[in-house]
Short mmCIF file of C-alpha atoms in Angstrom, two decimals:
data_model
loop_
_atom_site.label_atom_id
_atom_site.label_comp_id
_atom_site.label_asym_id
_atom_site.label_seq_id
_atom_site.Cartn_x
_atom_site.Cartn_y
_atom_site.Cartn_z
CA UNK J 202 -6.00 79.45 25.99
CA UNK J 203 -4.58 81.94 23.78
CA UNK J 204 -1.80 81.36 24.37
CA UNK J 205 -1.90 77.71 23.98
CA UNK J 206 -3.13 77.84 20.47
CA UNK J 207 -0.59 80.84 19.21
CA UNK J 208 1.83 77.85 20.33
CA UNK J 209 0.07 75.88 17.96
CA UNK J 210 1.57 77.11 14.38
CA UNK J 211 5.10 76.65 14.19
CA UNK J 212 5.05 77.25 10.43
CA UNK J 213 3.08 78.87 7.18
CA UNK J 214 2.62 77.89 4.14
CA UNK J 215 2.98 79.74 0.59
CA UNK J 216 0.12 78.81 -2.07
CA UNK J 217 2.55 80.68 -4.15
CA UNK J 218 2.31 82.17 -7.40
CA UNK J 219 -0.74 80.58 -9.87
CA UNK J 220 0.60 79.51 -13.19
CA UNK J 221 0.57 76.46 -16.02
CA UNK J 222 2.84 73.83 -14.62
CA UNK J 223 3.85 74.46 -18.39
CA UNK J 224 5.24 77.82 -17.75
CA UNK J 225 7.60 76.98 -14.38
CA UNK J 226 11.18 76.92 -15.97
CA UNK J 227 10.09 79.90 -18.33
CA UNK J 228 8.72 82.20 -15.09
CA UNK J 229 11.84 80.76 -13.11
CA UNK J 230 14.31 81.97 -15.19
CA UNK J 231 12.59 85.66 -15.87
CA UNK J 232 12.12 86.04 -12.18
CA UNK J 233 15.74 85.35 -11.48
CA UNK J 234 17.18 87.19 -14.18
CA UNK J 235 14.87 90.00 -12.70
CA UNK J 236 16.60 89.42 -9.81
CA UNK J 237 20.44 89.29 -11.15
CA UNK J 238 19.66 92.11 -13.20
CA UNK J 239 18.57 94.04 -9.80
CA UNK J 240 21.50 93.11 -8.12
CA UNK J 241 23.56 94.11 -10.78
CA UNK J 242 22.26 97.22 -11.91
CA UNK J 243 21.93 98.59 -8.04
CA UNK J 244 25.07 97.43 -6.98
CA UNK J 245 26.45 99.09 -10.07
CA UNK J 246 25.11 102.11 -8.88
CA UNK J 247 26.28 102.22 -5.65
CA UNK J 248 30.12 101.61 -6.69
CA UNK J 249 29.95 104.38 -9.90
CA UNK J 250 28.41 106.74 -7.50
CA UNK J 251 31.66 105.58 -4.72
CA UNK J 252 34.01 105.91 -7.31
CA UNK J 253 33.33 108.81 -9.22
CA UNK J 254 33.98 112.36 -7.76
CA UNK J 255 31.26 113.68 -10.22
CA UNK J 256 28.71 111.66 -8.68
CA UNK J 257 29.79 113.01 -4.92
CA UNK J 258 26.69 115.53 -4.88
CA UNK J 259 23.59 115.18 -2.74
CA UNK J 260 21.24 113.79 -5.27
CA UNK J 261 23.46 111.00 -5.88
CA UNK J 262 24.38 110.24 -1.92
CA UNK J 263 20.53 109.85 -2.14
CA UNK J 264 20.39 107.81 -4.61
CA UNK J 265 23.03 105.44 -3.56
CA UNK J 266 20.85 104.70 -0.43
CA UNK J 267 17.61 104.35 -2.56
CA UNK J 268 19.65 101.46 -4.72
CA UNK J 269 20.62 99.50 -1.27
CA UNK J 270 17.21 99.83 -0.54
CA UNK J 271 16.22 98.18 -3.78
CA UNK J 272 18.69 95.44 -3.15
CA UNK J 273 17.48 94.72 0.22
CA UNK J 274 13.75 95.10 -0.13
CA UNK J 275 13.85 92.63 -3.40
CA UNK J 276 16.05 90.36 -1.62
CA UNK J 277 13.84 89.82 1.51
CA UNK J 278 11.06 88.05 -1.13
CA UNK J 279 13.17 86.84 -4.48
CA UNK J 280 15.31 84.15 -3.21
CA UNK J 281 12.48 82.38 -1.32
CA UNK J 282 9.92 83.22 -4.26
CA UNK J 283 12.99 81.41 -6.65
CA UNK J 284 13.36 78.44 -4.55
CA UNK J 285 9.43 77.75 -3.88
CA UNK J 286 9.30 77.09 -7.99
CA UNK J 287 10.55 74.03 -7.25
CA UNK J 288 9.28 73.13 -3.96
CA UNK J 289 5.84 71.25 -3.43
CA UNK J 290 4.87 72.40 0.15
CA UNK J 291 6.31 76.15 0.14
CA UNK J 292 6.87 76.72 4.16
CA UNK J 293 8.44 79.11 6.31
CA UNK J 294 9.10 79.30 9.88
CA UNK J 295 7.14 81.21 12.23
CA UNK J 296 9.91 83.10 13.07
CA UNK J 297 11.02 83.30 9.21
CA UNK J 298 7.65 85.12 8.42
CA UNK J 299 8.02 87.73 11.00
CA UNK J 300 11.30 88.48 9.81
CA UNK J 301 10.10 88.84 6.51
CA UNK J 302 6.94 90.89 7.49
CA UNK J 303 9.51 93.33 9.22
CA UNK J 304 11.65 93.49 6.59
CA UNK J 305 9.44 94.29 4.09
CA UNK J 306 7.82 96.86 5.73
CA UNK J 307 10.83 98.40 7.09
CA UNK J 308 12.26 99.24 3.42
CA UNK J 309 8.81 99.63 1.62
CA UNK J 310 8.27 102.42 3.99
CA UNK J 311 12.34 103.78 4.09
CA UNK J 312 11.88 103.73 -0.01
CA UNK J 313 8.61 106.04 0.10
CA UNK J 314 10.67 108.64 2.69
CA UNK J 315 13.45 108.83 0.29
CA UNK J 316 11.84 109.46 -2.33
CA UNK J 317 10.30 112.32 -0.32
CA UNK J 318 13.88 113.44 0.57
CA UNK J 319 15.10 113.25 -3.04
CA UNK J 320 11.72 115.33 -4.12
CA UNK J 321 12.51 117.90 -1.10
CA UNK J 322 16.82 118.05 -3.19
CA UNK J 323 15.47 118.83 -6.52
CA UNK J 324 13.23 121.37 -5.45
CA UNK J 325 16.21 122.91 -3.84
CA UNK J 326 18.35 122.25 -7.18
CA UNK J 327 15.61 123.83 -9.40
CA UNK J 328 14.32 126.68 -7.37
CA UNK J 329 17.49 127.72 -4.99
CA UNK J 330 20.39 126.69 -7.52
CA UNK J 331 22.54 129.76 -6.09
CA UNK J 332 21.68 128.61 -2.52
CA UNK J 333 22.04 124.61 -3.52
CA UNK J 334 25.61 123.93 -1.69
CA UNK J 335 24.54 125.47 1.14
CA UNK J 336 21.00 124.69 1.68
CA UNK J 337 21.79 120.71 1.16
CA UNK J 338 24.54 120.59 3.89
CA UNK J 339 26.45 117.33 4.38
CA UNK J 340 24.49 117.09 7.90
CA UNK J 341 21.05 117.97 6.38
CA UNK J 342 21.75 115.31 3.84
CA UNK J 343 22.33 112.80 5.98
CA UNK J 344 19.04 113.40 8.41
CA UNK J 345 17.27 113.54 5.11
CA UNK J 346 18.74 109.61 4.49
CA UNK J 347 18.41 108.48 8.41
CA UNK J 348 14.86 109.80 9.17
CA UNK J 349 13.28 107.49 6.52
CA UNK J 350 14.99 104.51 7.54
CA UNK J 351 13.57 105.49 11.44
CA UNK J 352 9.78 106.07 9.93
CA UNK J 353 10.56 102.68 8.40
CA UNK J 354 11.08 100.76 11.74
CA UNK J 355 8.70 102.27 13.48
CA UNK J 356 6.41 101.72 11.05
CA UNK J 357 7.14 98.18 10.91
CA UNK J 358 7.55 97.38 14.53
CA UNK J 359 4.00 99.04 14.83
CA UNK J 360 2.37 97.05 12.56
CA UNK J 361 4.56 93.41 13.30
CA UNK J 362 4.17 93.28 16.48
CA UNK J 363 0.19 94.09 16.28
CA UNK J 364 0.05 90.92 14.05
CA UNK J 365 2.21 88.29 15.25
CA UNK J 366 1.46 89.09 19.03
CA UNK J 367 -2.19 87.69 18.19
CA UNK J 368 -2.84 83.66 18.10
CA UNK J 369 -2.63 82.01 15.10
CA UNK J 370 -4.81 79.00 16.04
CA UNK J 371 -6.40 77.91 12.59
CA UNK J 372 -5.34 76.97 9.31
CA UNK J 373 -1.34 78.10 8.92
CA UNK J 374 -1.77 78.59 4.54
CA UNK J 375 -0.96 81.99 3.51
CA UNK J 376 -2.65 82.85 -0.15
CA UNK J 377 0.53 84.46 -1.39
CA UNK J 378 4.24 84.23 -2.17
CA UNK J 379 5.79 86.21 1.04
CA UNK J 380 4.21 86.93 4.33
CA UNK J 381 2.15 90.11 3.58
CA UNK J 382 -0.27 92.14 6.40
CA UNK J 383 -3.47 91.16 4.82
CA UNK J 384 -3.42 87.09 3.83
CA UNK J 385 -1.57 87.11 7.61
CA UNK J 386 -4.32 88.71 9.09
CA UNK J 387 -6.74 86.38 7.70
CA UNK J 388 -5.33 83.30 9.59
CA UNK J 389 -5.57 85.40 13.12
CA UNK J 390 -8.44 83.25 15.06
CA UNK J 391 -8.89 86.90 17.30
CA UNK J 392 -11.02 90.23 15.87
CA UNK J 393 -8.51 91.76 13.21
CA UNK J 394 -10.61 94.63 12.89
CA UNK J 395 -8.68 97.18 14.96
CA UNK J 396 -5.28 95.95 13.13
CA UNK J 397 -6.96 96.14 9.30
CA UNK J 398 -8.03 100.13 10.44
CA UNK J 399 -3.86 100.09 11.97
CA UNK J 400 -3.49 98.80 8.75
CA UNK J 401 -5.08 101.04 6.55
CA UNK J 402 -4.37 104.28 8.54
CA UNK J 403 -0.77 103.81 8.90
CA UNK J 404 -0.51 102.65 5.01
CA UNK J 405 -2.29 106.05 3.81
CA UNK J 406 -0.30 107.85 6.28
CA UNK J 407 3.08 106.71 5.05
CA UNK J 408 1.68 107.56 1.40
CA UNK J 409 -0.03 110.26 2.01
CA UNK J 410 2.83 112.70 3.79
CA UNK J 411 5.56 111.00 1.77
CA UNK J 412 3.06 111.98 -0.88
CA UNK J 413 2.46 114.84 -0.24
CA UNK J 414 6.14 116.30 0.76
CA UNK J 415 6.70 115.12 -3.45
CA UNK J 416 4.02 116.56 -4.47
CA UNK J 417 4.24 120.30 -2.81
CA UNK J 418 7.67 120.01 -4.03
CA UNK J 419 6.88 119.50 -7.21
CA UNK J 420 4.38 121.83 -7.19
CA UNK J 421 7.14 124.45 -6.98
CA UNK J 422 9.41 122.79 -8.68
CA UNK J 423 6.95 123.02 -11.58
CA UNK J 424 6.13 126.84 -10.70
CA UNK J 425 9.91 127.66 -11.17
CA UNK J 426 10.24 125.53 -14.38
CA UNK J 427 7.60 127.77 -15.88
CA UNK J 428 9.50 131.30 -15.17
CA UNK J 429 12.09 129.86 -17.14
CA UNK J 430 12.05 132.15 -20.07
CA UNK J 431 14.06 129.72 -22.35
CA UNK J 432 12.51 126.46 -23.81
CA UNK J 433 16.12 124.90 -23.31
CA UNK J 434 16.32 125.97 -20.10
CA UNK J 435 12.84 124.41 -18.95
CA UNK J 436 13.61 121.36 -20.82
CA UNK J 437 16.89 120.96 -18.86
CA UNK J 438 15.60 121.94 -15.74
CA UNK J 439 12.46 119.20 -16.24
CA UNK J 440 15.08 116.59 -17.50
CA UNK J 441 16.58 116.44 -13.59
CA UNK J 442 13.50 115.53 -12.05
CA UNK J 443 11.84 113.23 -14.85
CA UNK J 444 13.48 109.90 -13.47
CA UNK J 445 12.46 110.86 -9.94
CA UNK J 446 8.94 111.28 -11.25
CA UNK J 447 8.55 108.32 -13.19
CA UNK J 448 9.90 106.27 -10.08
CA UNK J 449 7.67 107.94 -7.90
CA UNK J 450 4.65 106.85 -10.00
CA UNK J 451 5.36 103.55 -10.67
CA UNK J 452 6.42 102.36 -6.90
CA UNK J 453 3.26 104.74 -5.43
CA UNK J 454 0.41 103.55 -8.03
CA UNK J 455 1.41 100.01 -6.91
CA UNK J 456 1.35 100.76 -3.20
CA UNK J 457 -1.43 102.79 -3.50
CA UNK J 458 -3.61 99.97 -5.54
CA UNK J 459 -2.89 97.37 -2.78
CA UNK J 460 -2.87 99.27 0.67
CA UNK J 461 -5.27 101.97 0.86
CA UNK J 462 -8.31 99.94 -0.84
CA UNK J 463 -10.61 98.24 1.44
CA UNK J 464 -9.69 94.88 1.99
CA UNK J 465 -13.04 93.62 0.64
CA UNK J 466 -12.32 94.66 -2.82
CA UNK J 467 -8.82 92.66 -3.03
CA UNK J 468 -8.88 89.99 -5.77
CA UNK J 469 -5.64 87.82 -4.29
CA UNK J 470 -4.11 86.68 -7.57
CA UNK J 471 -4.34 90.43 -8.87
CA UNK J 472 -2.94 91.51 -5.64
CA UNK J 473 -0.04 88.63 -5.96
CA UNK J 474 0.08 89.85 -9.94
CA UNK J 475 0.88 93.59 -9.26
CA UNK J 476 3.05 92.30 -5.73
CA UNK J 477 5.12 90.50 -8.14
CA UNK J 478 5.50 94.00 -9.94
CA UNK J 479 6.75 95.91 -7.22
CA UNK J 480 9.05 93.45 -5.29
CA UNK J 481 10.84 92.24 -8.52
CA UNK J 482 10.36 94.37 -11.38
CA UNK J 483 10.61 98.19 -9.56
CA UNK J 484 13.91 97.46 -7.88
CA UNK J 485 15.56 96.07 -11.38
CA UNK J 486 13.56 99.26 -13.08
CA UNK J 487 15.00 101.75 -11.15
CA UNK J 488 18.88 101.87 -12.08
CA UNK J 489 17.52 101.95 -15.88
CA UNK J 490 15.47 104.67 -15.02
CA UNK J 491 18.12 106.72 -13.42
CA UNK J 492 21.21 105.64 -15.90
CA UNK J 493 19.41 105.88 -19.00
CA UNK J 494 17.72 108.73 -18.67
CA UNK J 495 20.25 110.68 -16.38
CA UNK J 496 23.36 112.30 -18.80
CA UNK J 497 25.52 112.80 -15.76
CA UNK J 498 25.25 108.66 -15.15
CA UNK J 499 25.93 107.91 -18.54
CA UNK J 500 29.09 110.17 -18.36
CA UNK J 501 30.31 108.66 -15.37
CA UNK J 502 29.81 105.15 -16.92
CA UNK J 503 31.73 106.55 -19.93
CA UNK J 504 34.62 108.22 -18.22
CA UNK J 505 34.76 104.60 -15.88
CA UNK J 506 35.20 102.38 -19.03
CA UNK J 507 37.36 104.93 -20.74
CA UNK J 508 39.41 104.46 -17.34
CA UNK J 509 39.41 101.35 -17.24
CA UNK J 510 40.45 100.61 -21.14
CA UNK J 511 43.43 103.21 -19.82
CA UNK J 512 44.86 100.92 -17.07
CA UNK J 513 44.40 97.91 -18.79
CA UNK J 514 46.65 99.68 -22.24
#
């Protein structure tokens, strides 16, 4: 019988975003230019870092991956989200929302490691800056870059397959603009109670050791600043890890205010409202956050153009 009715729903569909009809083109066109500006900005990234020797270090190589990441985790919701403005009955396949679901929680969860791994480099930058080269070898660096992306699909084979191997029997509608774990679960016409606690656990898990690998290294990081007899010295030393840190606290107070709350205190068009925040406007955030405040960017962007104006004299 269960089977029988999981047969049942071929399809789900997206109540989408809630807004005055009035507003459509207006939220259209900021959403996509969120978007353009995301692809722009991390793709940017990626090349300057590819191009530019002075960019070759560790801290960049992570960075480069965190910007692909951005790409990809935006573009698994922003090109549906764009073309559902305009759509009356916002579907997707079956198949389409797993593949989403998987997605999404396959690069939320690879983004959370490397910012753990980019932590775990300053803290070697800051507090070992003799040892640095060493320490942060070429094959440390890249198991620092490949064990988030595992977490990531274990995590999300973990929690896809505990959803979508359940029947989905009932109504199909899913209160939100992508296929996330919690307006899924609702439809499920079997207990969910074991998956919301799979849920929950493995949610504050992947916060709290990426969390926590940040935050011990930041508690040294901190300690090491402070020996620092110079005030130009401290302010240099903080100046390397403030983008990391304001990244970190905007992507993990998000995450944090959606996934490790009980479920019973979710208002859906707040969580929708601050989902909106973290699939389109962290990932376009991020390359400002690292170019403008970042003086080793900003030189690379300079010597590029200056470059370019060359070959083109």
């Amino acid at each position: 019988m269960a089977n029988e009715n999981y047969s049942r729903v071929t399809e789900f569909v997206f109540t989408g975003l809630n807004y005055n009809p009035q507003l459509q083109v207006f939220l259209f066109l900021l959403f996509l230019s969120f978007y353009i500006i995301n692809l722009m900005g991390n793709l940017g990234m990626i090349i300057l870092i590819r191009i530019d020797s002075h960019l070759h270090t560790p801290m960049y190589f992570f960075l480069s991956h965190l910007s692909f990441v951005d790409i990809s985790f935006s573009s698994v919701m922003s090109p549906k989200m764009l073309t559902d403005f305009f759509v009356k009955r916002k579907t997707i396949s079956f198949l389409g929302c797993a593949l989403q679901q998987w997605f999404f929680g396959f690069f939320v969860v690879a983004e959370c490691f490397l910012l753990a791994s980019m932590a775990y480099d300053r803290y070697v930058a800051i507090c070992n800056p003799l040892l640095y080269s060493v320490a942060m070898s070429q094959r440390l660096c890249i198991q620092l870059v490949v064990g988030p992306y595992v977490i990531g699909f274990m995590n999300t084979i973990t929690q896809t397959t505990n959803t979508f191997r359940l029947p989905f029997c009932g109504p199909n509608v899913i209160n939100h603009f992508f296929c996330d774990m919690f307006p899924l679960l609702s439809l499920i016409c079997a207990d969910t109670g074991f998956n919301k606690l799979v849920v929950f656990v493995v949610a504050g898990a992947v916060g709290v050791s990426s969390g926590l690998s940040i935050l011990v290294s930041y508690i040294y990081i901190l300690m090491a600043i402070l020996r620092i007899r110079s005030a130009d010295g401290r302010r240099k030393a903080f100046s390397t890890c403030s983008s990391h840190l304001t990244a970190v606290s905007i992507l993990y107070g998000t995450l944090f205010f959606i996934y490790v709350r009980p479920s019973a205190s979710l208002s859906p068009d707040l969580n929708k409202v601050v989902s909106v925040f973290y699939t389109a406007v962290i990932p376009m955030l991020n390359p400002f956050i690292y170019s403008l405040r970042n003086k080793e960017v900003k030189d690379a962007i300079h010597r590029t153009v200056a470059k370019r104006k060359f070959c083109g004299a």
